[in-house]
Amino acid sequence: MGLILIIVVAALAVWLLTQHHDTERAASVKAAPAVAPAETALEQLRKRYARGEITRNEFEERKQALEVH
């Protein structure tokens, strides 16, 4: 009988903790600021070039590909 009581109390505690966590998550989603407009592909490409992630040639090739589409 004592083991069953421990299992029930543990299950109740887990349920209460998950309910509290879900409530906090829902509240944080509602309070989140609006998302900024998405960057254009060209803006992202320029930033990658500025950070040194791609070479000048890669930048120019990808820029031309974007202009074609």
Short mmCIF file of N, CA and C in Angstrom, two decimals:
data_model
loop_
_atom_site.label_atom_id
_atom_site.label_comp_id
_atom_site.label_asym_id
_atom_site.label_seq_id
_atom_site.Cartn_x
_atom_site.Cartn_y
_atom_site.Cartn_z
N MET A 1 0.82 -1.19 0.00
CA MET A 1 0.00 0.00 0.00
C MET A 1 0.87 1.26 0.00
N GLY A 2 1.95 1.25 0.73
CA GLY A 2 2.84 2.40 0.81
C GLY A 2 3.52 2.68 -0.52
N LEU A 3 3.87 1.63 -1.27
CA LEU A 3 4.51 1.79 -2.57
C LEU A 3 3.54 2.43 -3.57
N ILE A 4 2.30 2.05 -3.52
CA ILE A 4 1.29 2.62 -4.42
C ILE A 4 1.12 4.11 -4.12
N LEU A 5 1.11 4.47 -2.85
CA LEU A 5 0.97 5.88 -2.46
C LEU A 5 2.17 6.70 -2.97
N ILE A 6 3.36 6.17 -2.87
CA ILE A 6 4.56 6.86 -3.35
C ILE A 6 4.48 7.07 -4.87
N ILE A 7 4.03 6.04 -5.59
CA ILE A 7 3.91 6.13 -7.05
C ILE A 7 2.87 7.18 -7.43
N VAL A 8 1.75 7.20 -6.73
CA VAL A 8 0.69 8.18 -7.03
C VAL A 8 1.18 9.59 -6.74
N VAL A 9 1.86 9.79 -5.64
CA VAL A 9 2.37 11.12 -5.30
C VAL A 9 3.43 11.56 -6.32
N ALA A 10 4.30 10.66 -6.73
CA ALA A 10 5.33 10.99 -7.72
C ALA A 10 4.69 11.34 -9.06
N ALA A 11 3.70 10.57 -9.47
CA ALA A 11 3.01 10.85 -10.73
C ALA A 11 2.30 12.20 -10.67
N LEU A 12 1.69 12.51 -9.56
CA LEU A 12 1.02 13.79 -9.39
C LEU A 12 2.02 14.94 -9.45
N ALA A 13 3.17 14.76 -8.82
CA ALA A 13 4.20 15.80 -8.84
C ALA A 13 4.70 16.04 -10.26
N VAL A 14 4.94 14.97 -11.01
CA VAL A 14 5.40 15.10 -12.39
C VAL A 14 4.34 15.82 -13.22
N TRP A 15 3.09 15.45 -13.05
CA TRP A 15 2.00 16.08 -13.80
C TRP A 15 1.92 17.57 -13.48
N LEU A 16 2.01 17.92 -12.20
CA LEU A 16 1.93 19.32 -11.81
C LEU A 16 3.10 20.13 -12.38
N LEU A 17 4.29 19.56 -12.36
CA LEU A 17 5.46 20.25 -12.89
C LEU A 17 5.34 20.46 -14.40
N THR A 18 4.85 19.47 -15.12
CA THR A 18 4.71 19.63 -16.57
C THR A 18 3.61 20.64 -16.89
N GLN A 19 2.56 20.69 -16.12
CA GLN A 19 1.50 21.66 -16.34
C GLN A 19 2.02 23.08 -16.12
N HIS A 20 2.80 23.26 -15.09
CA HIS A 20 3.38 24.58 -14.78
C HIS A 20 4.32 25.02 -15.91
N HIS A 21 5.13 24.08 -16.40
CA HIS A 21 6.07 24.38 -17.48
C HIS A 21 5.32 24.77 -18.75
N ASP A 22 4.26 24.06 -19.10
CA ASP A 22 3.47 24.39 -20.28
C ASP A 22 2.82 25.77 -20.16
N THR A 23 2.37 26.13 -18.97
CA THR A 23 1.75 27.42 -18.74
C THR A 23 2.78 28.54 -18.91
N GLU A 24 3.98 28.34 -18.39
CA GLU A 24 5.04 29.34 -18.53
C GLU A 24 5.44 29.51 -19.99
N ARG A 25 5.53 28.41 -20.71
CA ARG A 25 5.91 28.47 -22.12
C ARG A 25 4.85 29.22 -22.92
N ALA A 26 3.58 28.96 -22.66
CA ALA A 26 2.51 29.65 -23.37
C ALA A 26 2.54 31.14 -23.07
N ALA A 27 2.83 31.51 -21.83
CA ALA A 27 2.89 32.92 -21.46
C ALA A 27 4.07 33.61 -22.13
N SER A 28 5.19 32.92 -22.25
CA SER A 28 6.36 33.54 -22.87
C SER A 28 6.16 33.71 -24.37
N VAL A 29 5.42 32.81 -24.99
CA VAL A 29 5.16 32.94 -26.42
C VAL A 29 4.27 34.14 -26.67
N LYS A 30 3.28 34.35 -25.83
CA LYS A 30 2.38 35.48 -26.00
C LYS A 30 3.10 36.80 -25.78
N ALA A 31 4.10 36.81 -24.90
CA ALA A 31 4.79 38.04 -24.56
C ALA A 31 5.96 38.33 -25.50
N ALA A 32 6.26 37.42 -26.42
CA ALA A 32 7.39 37.61 -27.31
C ALA A 32 7.14 38.78 -28.26
N PRO A 33 8.17 39.57 -28.51
CA PRO A 33 8.01 40.70 -29.43
C PRO A 33 7.79 40.21 -30.86
N ALA A 34 7.28 41.07 -31.68
CA ALA A 34 7.05 40.73 -33.08
C ALA A 34 8.38 40.44 -33.76
N VAL A 35 8.37 39.51 -34.67
CA VAL A 35 9.58 39.11 -35.37
C VAL A 35 9.87 40.14 -36.47
N ALA A 36 11.13 40.49 -36.58
CA ALA A 36 11.53 41.46 -37.61
C ALA A 36 11.33 40.83 -38.99
N PRO A 37 11.10 41.65 -39.99
CA PRO A 37 10.93 41.12 -41.34
C PRO A 37 12.16 40.32 -41.76
N ALA A 38 11.93 39.30 -42.54
CA ALA A 38 13.03 38.45 -42.98
C ALA A 38 13.98 39.22 -43.89
N GLU A 39 15.25 38.92 -43.77
CA GLU A 39 16.24 39.54 -44.63
C GLU A 39 16.10 38.98 -46.03
N THR A 40 16.44 39.79 -46.98
CA THR A 40 16.45 39.29 -48.35
C THR A 40 17.68 38.40 -48.52
N ALA A 41 17.65 37.61 -49.57
CA ALA A 41 18.79 36.73 -49.84
C ALA A 41 20.05 37.55 -50.10
N LEU A 42 19.89 38.68 -50.76
CA LEU A 42 21.05 39.53 -51.05
C LEU A 42 21.65 40.11 -49.77
N GLU A 43 20.81 40.51 -48.83
CA GLU A 43 21.31 41.03 -47.55
C GLU A 43 22.07 39.94 -46.80
N GLN A 44 21.54 38.73 -46.80
CA GLN A 44 22.22 37.62 -46.14
C GLN A 44 23.56 37.34 -46.81
N LEU A 45 23.57 37.39 -48.14
CA LEU A 45 24.80 37.16 -48.88
C LEU A 45 25.85 38.21 -48.56
N ARG A 46 25.42 39.47 -48.49
CA ARG A 46 26.35 40.55 -48.15
C ARG A 46 26.95 40.36 -46.76
N LYS A 47 26.12 39.95 -45.82
CA LYS A 47 26.61 39.73 -44.45
C LYS A 47 27.62 38.58 -44.41
N ARG A 48 27.34 37.52 -45.16
CA ARG A 48 28.28 36.39 -45.19
C ARG A 48 29.62 36.82 -45.77
N TYR A 49 29.57 37.65 -46.80
CA TYR A 49 30.81 38.15 -47.40
C TYR A 49 31.55 39.05 -46.41
N ALA A 50 30.81 39.90 -45.73
CA ALA A 50 31.42 40.82 -44.76
C ALA A 50 32.07 40.06 -43.61
N ARG A 51 31.48 38.94 -43.21
CA ARG A 51 32.05 38.13 -42.12
C ARG A 51 33.21 37.27 -42.60
N GLY A 52 33.45 37.23 -43.91
CA GLY A 52 34.55 36.43 -44.45
C GLY A 52 34.19 34.97 -44.64
N GLU A 53 32.91 34.65 -44.63
CA GLU A 53 32.49 33.26 -44.81
C GLU A 53 32.61 32.80 -46.26
N ILE A 54 32.53 33.74 -47.19
CA ILE A 54 32.67 33.41 -48.61
C ILE A 54 33.66 34.37 -49.25
N THR A 55 34.26 33.92 -50.35
CA THR A 55 35.24 34.75 -51.05
C THR A 55 34.53 35.76 -51.95
N ARG A 56 35.31 36.67 -52.48
CA ARG A 56 34.76 37.68 -53.40
C ARG A 56 34.14 37.01 -54.63
N ASN A 57 34.85 36.01 -55.16
CA ASN A 57 34.32 35.29 -56.34
C ASN A 57 32.99 34.61 -56.01
N GLU A 58 32.93 33.94 -54.86
CA GLU A 58 31.68 33.29 -54.47
C GLU A 58 30.56 34.31 -54.31
N PHE A 59 30.90 35.45 -53.71
CA PHE A 59 29.91 36.51 -53.53
C PHE A 59 29.37 36.97 -54.88
N GLU A 60 30.27 37.25 -55.82
CA GLU A 60 29.85 37.75 -57.14
C GLU A 60 29.01 36.71 -57.89
N GLU A 61 29.43 35.44 -57.84
CA GLU A 61 28.67 34.38 -58.52
C GLU A 61 27.27 34.24 -57.94
N ARG A 62 27.18 34.23 -56.63
CA ARG A 62 25.87 34.07 -55.98
C ARG A 62 25.00 35.31 -56.18
N LYS A 63 25.64 36.47 -56.21
CA LYS A 63 24.90 37.71 -56.44
C LYS A 63 24.29 37.70 -57.84
N GLN A 64 25.08 37.27 -58.83
CA GLN A 64 24.58 37.18 -60.19
C GLN A 64 23.44 36.15 -60.30
N ALA A 65 23.58 35.06 -59.59
CA ALA A 65 22.52 34.04 -59.60
C ALA A 65 21.23 34.59 -59.02
N LEU A 66 21.35 35.40 -58.00
CA LEU A 66 20.15 36.00 -57.39
C LEU A 66 19.51 37.01 -58.33
N GLU A 67 20.31 37.75 -59.06
CA GLU A 67 19.79 38.76 -59.96
C GLU A 67 19.06 38.13 -61.15
N VAL A 68 19.48 36.93 -61.54
CA VAL A 68 18.86 36.23 -62.67
C VAL A 68 17.45 35.79 -62.29
N HIS A 69 17.28 35.36 -61.05
CA HIS A 69 15.97 34.83 -60.63
C HIS A 69 15.09 35.93 -60.25
#
